Amino acid sequence: MGEALTRAVDLDARYAWPTYARKPVLFVRGSGMRLYDEDGAEYLDFVAGIGVVNLGHAHPAVSRAVREQAERLVHVSNLYHVEHRAELEERLCTLFGEPSRVFLCNSGTEAVEAAIKLARAWGRSVRGEKCFRIVAAERSFHGRTFGALSATGQASKQAKFEPLVPGFTHVPLNDIDALERALGPDVCAVLLEPVQGEGGVFPCDVEYLKAVRSLCDERGVLLVLDEVQAGLYRTGPVFAHRAYGVRPDVMTLAKALANGLPAGAVLARAQVAEVLSPGDHGSTFAGGPVVCAAALATLDALTSERLGENATRAGAYLRDALERFGERTGLIAEIRGAGLMVGVTLTRPVAKTLADAALERRVLLNPIGDDIVRFLPPLVCTESEIDTLSAVMDDISKGL
């Protein structure tokens, strides 16, 4: 362990909240799919900061936009207009389609909090003050602040912090009958991830999400889609729901929006957003000039470099490689996902062992629980880099 890593580990152990189980590596720079530690050793990144750096590390256009904006203006608050903020608002609403409005924030959990408040305000305004309940899916993950945590469908992440915010019901994913039974007159919204990320990469079935849309229309309930992880070309299309032919009333974004800088957004149909008034919601740092410049550069690069197409192509190659690995080793029970958002369930509880062994071979993997591994590489991922991953996993499998 080098001197800088030793010092970081020591300081972290003495002063940081014990909420992270950090790996013993200190990265000092990155480029595309690659990260480099304090000694200059190169690592292949199949985590991408948990689906954040879709363009890869240190993309030159984003770095340039950040540098140029930081030299001119960093912060003025939301009391005043900012050029790049207005441009980003226009760009996101154009991507979302139909008359829409956007609220900019700093993270995925902040986006979900805003979506929850909007749904409740809409329910109270349109259907009466007793209409506030939100139906979400079991195994879902929407964030770690209290509203988003309450919406999350994982008891293991909630138990230590109860009592939670009331007014959330959870039903099994892809079970339309269970959802229909949950839609009482007090429900204002259904909240779903098109592809559950933290829960283990479980996608909605196409017919299920279409049926949810129809049911929401029939009952006068908002459909809120959480695309914090699946959005912005991670699964191929710009938003994961485009592959389903379904339009949400409200949608959350974050993670890849500014390729590593803290940015989030909530988009809503204009008629839904209009239930809010000045002072109903806000965020001190949201929509700042530097982050908005980074987000605009990120959206430009994602489009011009056609990374959605690469996500589809490389994602298919990755799933084929994982399938062949499973046939050779018998270690894979199921492969799920879309584009470069792929999860595998292993036949044995060795996910953490596999990831630790991969780190020793300088490949970053993300285990979820005992038997699931999630693959979220930058969208610049190539077939050659997937071949390297396969070779490393083959080598590790001999010792598992």
Coordinates of C-alpha atoms in Angstrom, one line a residue:
M1 CA 0.0 0.0 0.0
G2 CA 1.5 3.3 -1.1
E3 CA 2.0 6.3 1.2
A4 CA -0.9 8.4 -0.1
L5 CA -3.3 5.4 0.1
T6 CA -2.1 4.6 3.6
R7 CA -2.7 8.2 4.7
A8 CA -6.2 8.3 3.1
V9 CA -7.2 5.0 4.7
D10 CA -6.1 6.2 8.1
L11 CA -7.8 9.6 7.9
D12 CA -11.0 8.0 6.6
A13 CA -11.1 5.5 9.3
R14 CA -10.6 8.1 12.0
Y15 CA -12.9 10.9 10.7
A16 CA -15.5 9.7 8.2
W17 CA -18.9 8.3 9.1
P18 CA -18.6 4.5 8.8
T19 CA -21.2 4.4 6.1
Y20 CA -19.0 3.2 3.2
A21 CA -16.9 0.0 2.9
R22 CA -14.3 1.5 0.6
K23 CA -11.8 -0.7 -1.3
P24 CA -8.1 -0.2 -0.7
V25 CA -7.3 1.8 -3.8
L26 CA -6.6 5.5 -4.4
F27 CA -7.4 6.7 -7.9
V28 CA -5.7 9.9 -9.0
R29 CA -6.8 10.3 -12.6
G30 CA -9.0 8.7 -15.3
S31 CA -9.4 8.6 -19.1
G32 CA -12.3 7.0 -20.9
M33 CA -12.8 3.4 -19.5
R34 CA -9.6 3.6 -17.5
L35 CA -8.6 4.7 -14.0
Y36 CA -5.1 5.1 -12.7
D37 CA -3.9 4.7 -9.1
E38 CA -1.3 6.6 -7.1
D39 CA 1.5 4.3 -8.6
G40 CA 0.2 4.8 -12.2
A41 CA -1.3 1.3 -12.4
E42 CA -4.2 1.1 -14.9
Y43 CA -7.7 -0.3 -14.1
L44 CA -10.5 -1.1 -16.4
D45 CA -13.8 0.4 -15.0
F46 CA -17.0 -1.6 -15.3
V47 CA -18.7 0.6 -12.6
A48 CA -18.4 4.1 -14.0
G49 CA -19.0 5.7 -10.6
I50 CA -22.2 3.6 -10.3
G51 CA -23.5 4.7 -13.8
V52 CA -22.4 8.3 -13.6
V53 CA -19.6 8.8 -16.1
N54 CA -21.4 7.7 -19.2
L55 CA -18.9 9.6 -21.4
G56 CA -16.0 8.0 -19.6
H57 CA -13.6 9.7 -17.2
A58 CA -12.2 13.2 -17.9
H59 CA -14.1 13.7 -21.1
P60 CA -12.3 16.7 -22.7
A61 CA -15.5 18.6 -23.7
V62 CA -16.9 18.4 -20.2
S63 CA -13.5 19.4 -18.6
R64 CA -13.2 22.4 -21.0
A65 CA -16.8 23.5 -20.2
V66 CA -16.2 23.3 -16.5
R67 CA -12.9 25.1 -16.6
E68 CA -14.2 28.0 -18.8
Q69 CA -17.3 28.5 -16.8
A70 CA -15.5 28.3 -13.4
E71 CA -13.2 31.1 -14.6
R72 CA -16.2 33.3 -15.3
L73 CA -18.9 32.6 -12.7
V74 CA -19.6 29.8 -10.2
H75 CA -22.7 30.8 -8.2
V76 CA -25.4 33.5 -7.9
S77 CA -28.3 31.4 -6.4
N78 CA -31.7 30.8 -7.9
L79 CA -32.8 34.3 -7.2
Y80 CA -31.4 35.4 -10.6
H81 CA -31.3 34.1 -14.1
V82 CA -28.3 32.1 -15.5
E83 CA -27.6 31.6 -19.1
H84 CA -26.6 27.9 -19.1
R85 CA -29.4 27.0 -16.7
A86 CA -32.1 28.3 -19.1
E87 CA -30.4 26.5 -22.0
L88 CA -30.3 23.2 -20.1
E89 CA -34.0 23.6 -19.1
E90 CA -34.9 24.0 -22.8
R91 CA -32.7 21.1 -23.8
L92 CA -34.2 18.7 -21.2
C93 CA -37.8 19.7 -21.9
T94 CA -37.2 19.3 -25.7
L95 CA -35.9 15.7 -25.0
F96 CA -38.8 14.9 -22.7
G97 CA -41.3 16.0 -25.3
E98 CA -44.8 17.6 -25.2
P99 CA -45.3 20.8 -23.2
S100 CA -43.3 20.2 -20.1
R101 CA -41.4 21.9 -17.2
V102 CA -38.2 20.9 -15.4
F103 CA -36.9 21.4 -11.9
L104 CA -33.1 21.2 -11.6
C105 CA -31.5 19.7 -8.4
N106 CA -28.2 18.1 -7.3
S107 CA -28.8 14.3 -7.1
G108 CA -31.0 11.4 -7.8
T109 CA -32.5 11.3 -4.3
E110 CA -33.2 15.0 -4.5
A111 CA -35.0 14.5 -7.8
V112 CA -37.1 11.8 -6.2
E113 CA -38.0 14.0 -3.3
A114 CA -39.1 16.7 -5.7
A115 CA -41.2 14.2 -7.7
I116 CA -42.9 13.0 -4.5
K117 CA -43.7 16.5 -3.4
L118 CA -45.1 17.3 -6.9
A119 CA -47.2 14.1 -7.0
R120 CA -48.7 14.9 -3.6
A121 CA -49.3 18.6 -4.5
W122 CA -51.0 17.4 -7.7
G123 CA -53.1 14.9 -5.9
R124 CA -54.3 17.4 -3.3
S125 CA -55.0 20.0 -5.9
V126 CA -56.7 17.9 -8.5
R127 CA -58.3 15.0 -6.5
G128 CA -58.6 16.3 -2.9
E129 CA -56.6 16.5 0.2
K130 CA -56.9 12.8 1.1
C131 CA -55.2 11.8 -2.2
F132 CA -51.5 11.5 -1.2
R133 CA -50.5 7.8 -1.3
I134 CA -47.8 6.6 -3.7
V135 CA -47.5 3.0 -5.0
A136 CA -44.0 1.8 -5.7
A137 CA -42.4 -1.6 -6.4
E138 CA -40.8 -4.1 -4.1
R139 CA -37.0 -4.3 -4.6
S140 CA -36.9 -0.7 -5.9
F141 CA -34.4 1.9 -4.9
H142 CA -35.1 5.6 -5.1
G143 CA -32.6 7.1 -2.7
R144 CA -31.5 7.5 0.9
T145 CA -33.2 10.7 2.1
F146 CA -36.3 10.2 4.0
G147 CA -39.0 10.5 1.3
A148 CA -37.0 8.6 -1.3
L149 CA -36.0 6.0 1.3
S150 CA -39.7 5.6 2.2
A151 CA -40.5 5.1 -1.5
T152 CA -37.8 2.5 -1.7
G153 CA -39.0 -1.1 -1.7
Q154 CA -36.1 -2.7 0.3
A155 CA -36.8 -3.2 4.0
S156 CA -33.1 -3.9 4.7
K157 CA -32.2 -0.3 3.8
Q158 CA -35.1 1.1 5.9
A159 CA -35.2 -0.8 9.2
K160 CA -32.6 1.2 11.1
F161 CA -34.3 4.5 10.4
E162 CA -38.0 3.8 11.1
P163 CA -40.5 5.3 11.4
L164 CA -40.5 6.3 7.7
V165 CA -42.6 8.9 5.9
P166 CA -46.2 7.5 5.7
G167 CA -48.2 7.1 2.5
F168 CA -46.2 4.5 0.5
T169 CA -47.3 1.1 -0.6
H170 CA -45.1 -1.5 -2.3
V171 CA -46.3 -4.2 -4.7
P172 CA -44.4 -6.9 -6.7
L173 CA -42.8 -5.7 -9.9
N174 CA -44.5 -6.9 -13.2
D175 CA -47.7 -8.0 -11.4
I176 CA -50.4 -5.8 -12.8
D177 CA -53.2 -7.4 -10.7
A178 CA -51.3 -6.5 -7.5
L179 CA -50.9 -2.9 -8.7
E180 CA -54.6 -2.6 -9.6
R181 CA -55.6 -3.8 -6.1
A182 CA -53.3 -1.2 -4.6
L183 CA -54.8 1.7 -6.5
G184 CA -57.4 3.1 -4.0
P185 CA -59.0 6.5 -4.2
D186 CA -56.2 7.9 -2.0
V187 CA -53.4 7.1 -4.6
C188 CA -51.9 10.1 -6.4
A189 CA -49.1 8.3 -8.2
V190 CA -47.3 5.1 -9.3
L191 CA -43.5 5.3 -9.0
L192 CA -41.4 2.8 -10.9
E193 CA -38.0 2.4 -12.3
P194 CA -38.1 1.1 -16.0
V195 CA -35.1 -1.0 -15.0
Q196 CA -34.4 -1.4 -11.3
G197 CA -30.8 -0.7 -10.8
E198 CA -29.7 -1.0 -7.1
G199 CA -32.3 -3.8 -6.7
G200 CA -30.3 -6.0 -9.1
V201 CA -31.0 -4.8 -12.6
F202 CA -34.6 -6.1 -13.0
P203 CA -36.4 -4.5 -16.0
C204 CA -40.2 -3.9 -16.2
D205 CA -41.9 -6.2 -18.7
V206 CA -43.0 -4.3 -21.8
E207 CA -46.7 -5.4 -21.5
Y208 CA -46.6 -4.6 -17.7
L209 CA -45.4 -1.0 -18.2
K210 CA -48.0 -0.4 -20.9
A211 CA -50.7 -1.8 -18.7
V212 CA -49.5 0.5 -15.9
R213 CA -49.8 3.5 -18.2
S214 CA -53.4 2.5 -19.1
L215 CA -54.3 1.8 -15.5
C216 CA -53.0 5.2 -14.4
D217 CA -55.0 6.9 -17.2
E218 CA -58.1 5.0 -16.2
R219 CA -57.8 5.9 -12.5
G220 CA -56.5 9.4 -12.9
V221 CA -53.2 8.6 -11.3
L222 CA -49.8 10.0 -12.2
L223 CA -47.1 7.7 -13.7
V224 CA -43.7 8.7 -12.3
L225 CA -40.7 7.0 -13.8
D226 CA -37.4 7.0 -12.0
E227 CA -34.7 7.1 -14.7
V228 CA -31.9 8.3 -12.4
Q229 CA -29.8 5.3 -13.4
A230 CA -31.4 4.0 -16.6
G231 CA -31.7 7.4 -18.3
L232 CA -29.5 9.3 -20.7
Y233 CA -28.6 6.4 -23.1
R234 CA -27.5 3.9 -20.4
T235 CA -30.0 1.3 -21.9
G236 CA -29.7 2.5 -25.5
P237 CA -32.4 5.1 -26.1
V238 CA -32.1 8.5 -24.5
F239 CA -34.6 7.5 -21.8
A240 CA -35.3 3.8 -21.0
H241 CA -39.1 4.2 -21.2
R242 CA -38.8 5.0 -25.0
A243 CA -38.1 1.3 -25.6
Y244 CA -41.5 0.6 -24.0
G245 CA -43.6 3.0 -26.1
V246 CA -44.8 4.6 -22.9
R247 CA -44.8 8.2 -21.8
P248 CA -44.6 9.1 -18.1
D249 CA -46.3 12.2 -16.5
V250 CA -43.2 12.8 -14.4
M251 CA -39.6 11.6 -14.8
T252 CA -36.5 11.9 -12.6
L253 CA -32.9 12.1 -14.0
A254 CA -29.5 12.4 -12.3
K255 CA -26.2 10.3 -12.3
A256 CA -25.0 10.8 -15.9
L257 CA -26.5 14.2 -16.4
A258 CA -23.3 16.2 -15.9
N259 CA -20.9 13.2 -16.3
G260 CA -19.6 13.3 -12.7
L261 CA -20.7 16.6 -11.4
P262 CA -23.7 16.6 -9.0
A263 CA -26.8 17.2 -11.1
G264 CA -30.4 16.0 -11.1
A265 CA -33.6 16.9 -12.8
V266 CA -37.4 16.3 -12.5
L267 CA -39.4 16.7 -15.7
A268 CA -43.2 16.8 -15.7
R269 CA -46.0 17.5 -18.1
A270 CA -46.7 21.2 -17.9
Q271 CA -50.2 20.8 -16.6
V272 CA -48.9 18.7 -13.7
A273 CA -46.1 21.1 -12.8
E274 CA -48.5 24.1 -12.8
V275 CA -49.9 23.0 -9.4
L276 CA -46.7 24.4 -7.8
S277 CA -46.0 28.1 -7.0
P278 CA -42.9 30.1 -6.1
G279 CA -41.7 29.0 -2.7
D280 CA -43.1 25.5 -2.8
H281 CA -39.7 23.9 -3.5
G282 CA -36.1 25.0 -4.0
S283 CA -32.4 24.1 -3.8
T284 CA -29.6 26.4 -3.0
F285 CA -26.9 25.0 -5.3
A286 CA -29.1 23.5 -8.0
G287 CA -28.8 24.7 -11.6
G288 CA -25.5 26.5 -10.9
P289 CA -23.5 27.8 -13.9
V290 CA -20.7 25.3 -13.7
V291 CA -22.9 22.2 -13.4
C292 CA -25.2 23.4 -16.2
A293 CA -22.3 24.0 -18.5
A294 CA -21.1 20.5 -17.8
A295 CA -24.5 19.0 -18.4
L296 CA -24.9 20.8 -21.8
A297 CA -21.4 19.5 -22.8
T298 CA -22.4 16.1 -21.7
L299 CA -25.7 16.0 -23.6
D300 CA -23.8 17.3 -26.7
A301 CA -21.2 14.6 -26.5
L302 CA -23.7 11.8 -25.7
T303 CA -25.5 12.7 -28.9
S304 CA -22.6 13.5 -31.2
E305 CA -20.6 10.4 -30.3
R306 CA -23.8 8.3 -30.7
L307 CA -23.2 6.5 -27.4
G308 CA -26.7 5.2 -27.2
E309 CA -26.0 3.1 -30.3
N310 CA -22.8 1.9 -28.7
A311 CA -24.6 1.1 -25.5
T312 CA -27.0 -1.2 -27.5
R313 CA -24.2 -2.8 -29.5
A314 CA -21.7 -3.2 -26.7
G315 CA -24.4 -4.3 -24.3
A316 CA -25.4 -7.1 -26.6
Y317 CA -21.7 -8.1 -26.8
L318 CA -21.4 -8.0 -23.0
R319 CA -24.4 -10.2 -22.5
D320 CA -23.1 -12.7 -25.1
A321 CA -19.8 -12.8 -23.3
L322 CA -21.4 -13.3 -20.0
E323 CA -23.6 -16.1 -21.4
R324 CA -20.5 -17.9 -22.8
F325 CA -18.8 -17.4 -19.4
G326 CA -21.8 -19.0 -17.7
E327 CA -21.7 -22.0 -20.1
R328 CA -18.0 -22.5 -19.4
T329 CA -18.2 -22.2 -15.6
G330 CA -21.7 -22.8 -14.5
L331 CA -21.5 -19.7 -12.4
I332 CA -24.4 -17.7 -13.9
A333 CA -28.0 -18.4 -13.2
E334 CA -29.6 -15.4 -15.0
I335 CA -28.5 -12.4 -17.1
R336 CA -30.8 -9.3 -17.2
G337 CA -30.9 -5.7 -18.3
A338 CA -30.7 -3.5 -21.4
G339 CA -27.8 -1.8 -23.2
L340 CA -24.9 -1.3 -20.8
M341 CA -27.0 -1.8 -17.7
V342 CA -26.5 -5.5 -17.1
G343 CA -27.0 -7.6 -14.0
V344 CA -26.2 -11.3 -13.4
T345 CA -27.4 -13.6 -10.7
L346 CA -24.7 -16.1 -9.8
T347 CA -25.4 -19.7 -8.9
R348 CA -23.4 -19.3 -5.7
P349 CA -23.0 -16.5 -3.2
V350 CA -19.6 -15.4 -4.5
A351 CA -20.3 -11.9 -5.9
K352 CA -18.1 -10.1 -3.4
T353 CA -15.3 -12.7 -3.8
L354 CA -15.5 -12.3 -7.6
A355 CA -15.3 -8.4 -7.4
D356 CA -12.4 -8.5 -4.9
A357 CA -10.5 -10.9 -7.1
A358 CA -11.2 -8.7 -10.2
L359 CA -9.9 -5.6 -8.3
E360 CA -6.6 -7.5 -7.6
R361 CA -6.5 -8.0 -11.4
R362 CA -7.3 -4.3 -12.0
V363 CA -10.8 -4.6 -13.2
L364 CA -13.6 -2.8 -11.3
L365 CA -16.9 -4.7 -10.7
N366 CA -19.9 -3.9 -8.6
P367 CA -21.4 -6.7 -6.4
I368 CA -24.9 -6.2 -5.1
G369 CA -25.6 -8.5 -2.2
D370 CA -24.2 -12.0 -2.1
D371 CA -25.1 -13.4 -5.6
I372 CA -25.7 -10.4 -8.0
V373 CA -23.1 -8.5 -10.0
R374 CA -24.0 -5.3 -11.8
F375 CA -22.1 -4.1 -14.9
L376 CA -22.4 -0.3 -15.6
P377 CA -19.3 0.6 -17.7
P378 CA -19.0 4.0 -19.4
L379 CA -20.9 4.0 -22.7
V380 CA -17.6 4.2 -24.6
C381 CA -16.9 0.6 -23.7
T382 CA -15.5 -1.5 -26.6
E383 CA -15.6 -5.2 -27.5
S384 CA -11.9 -5.4 -26.8
E385 CA -12.4 -4.2 -23.2
I386 CA -15.2 -6.7 -22.8
D387 CA -12.9 -9.5 -24.0
T388 CA -10.4 -8.4 -21.3
L389 CA -13.2 -8.6 -18.7
S390 CA -14.0 -12.1 -19.9
A391 CA -10.4 -13.3 -19.6
V392 CA -10.2 -11.9 -16.1
M393 CA -13.4 -13.6 -15.0
D394 CA -12.3 -16.9 -16.6
D395 CA -9.0 -16.7 -14.6
I396 CA -10.9 -15.9 -11.3
S397 CA -13.5 -18.7 -11.9
K398 CA -10.7 -21.3 -11.5
G399 CA -10.4 -20.4 -7.9
L400 CA -14.0 -20.0 -6.9

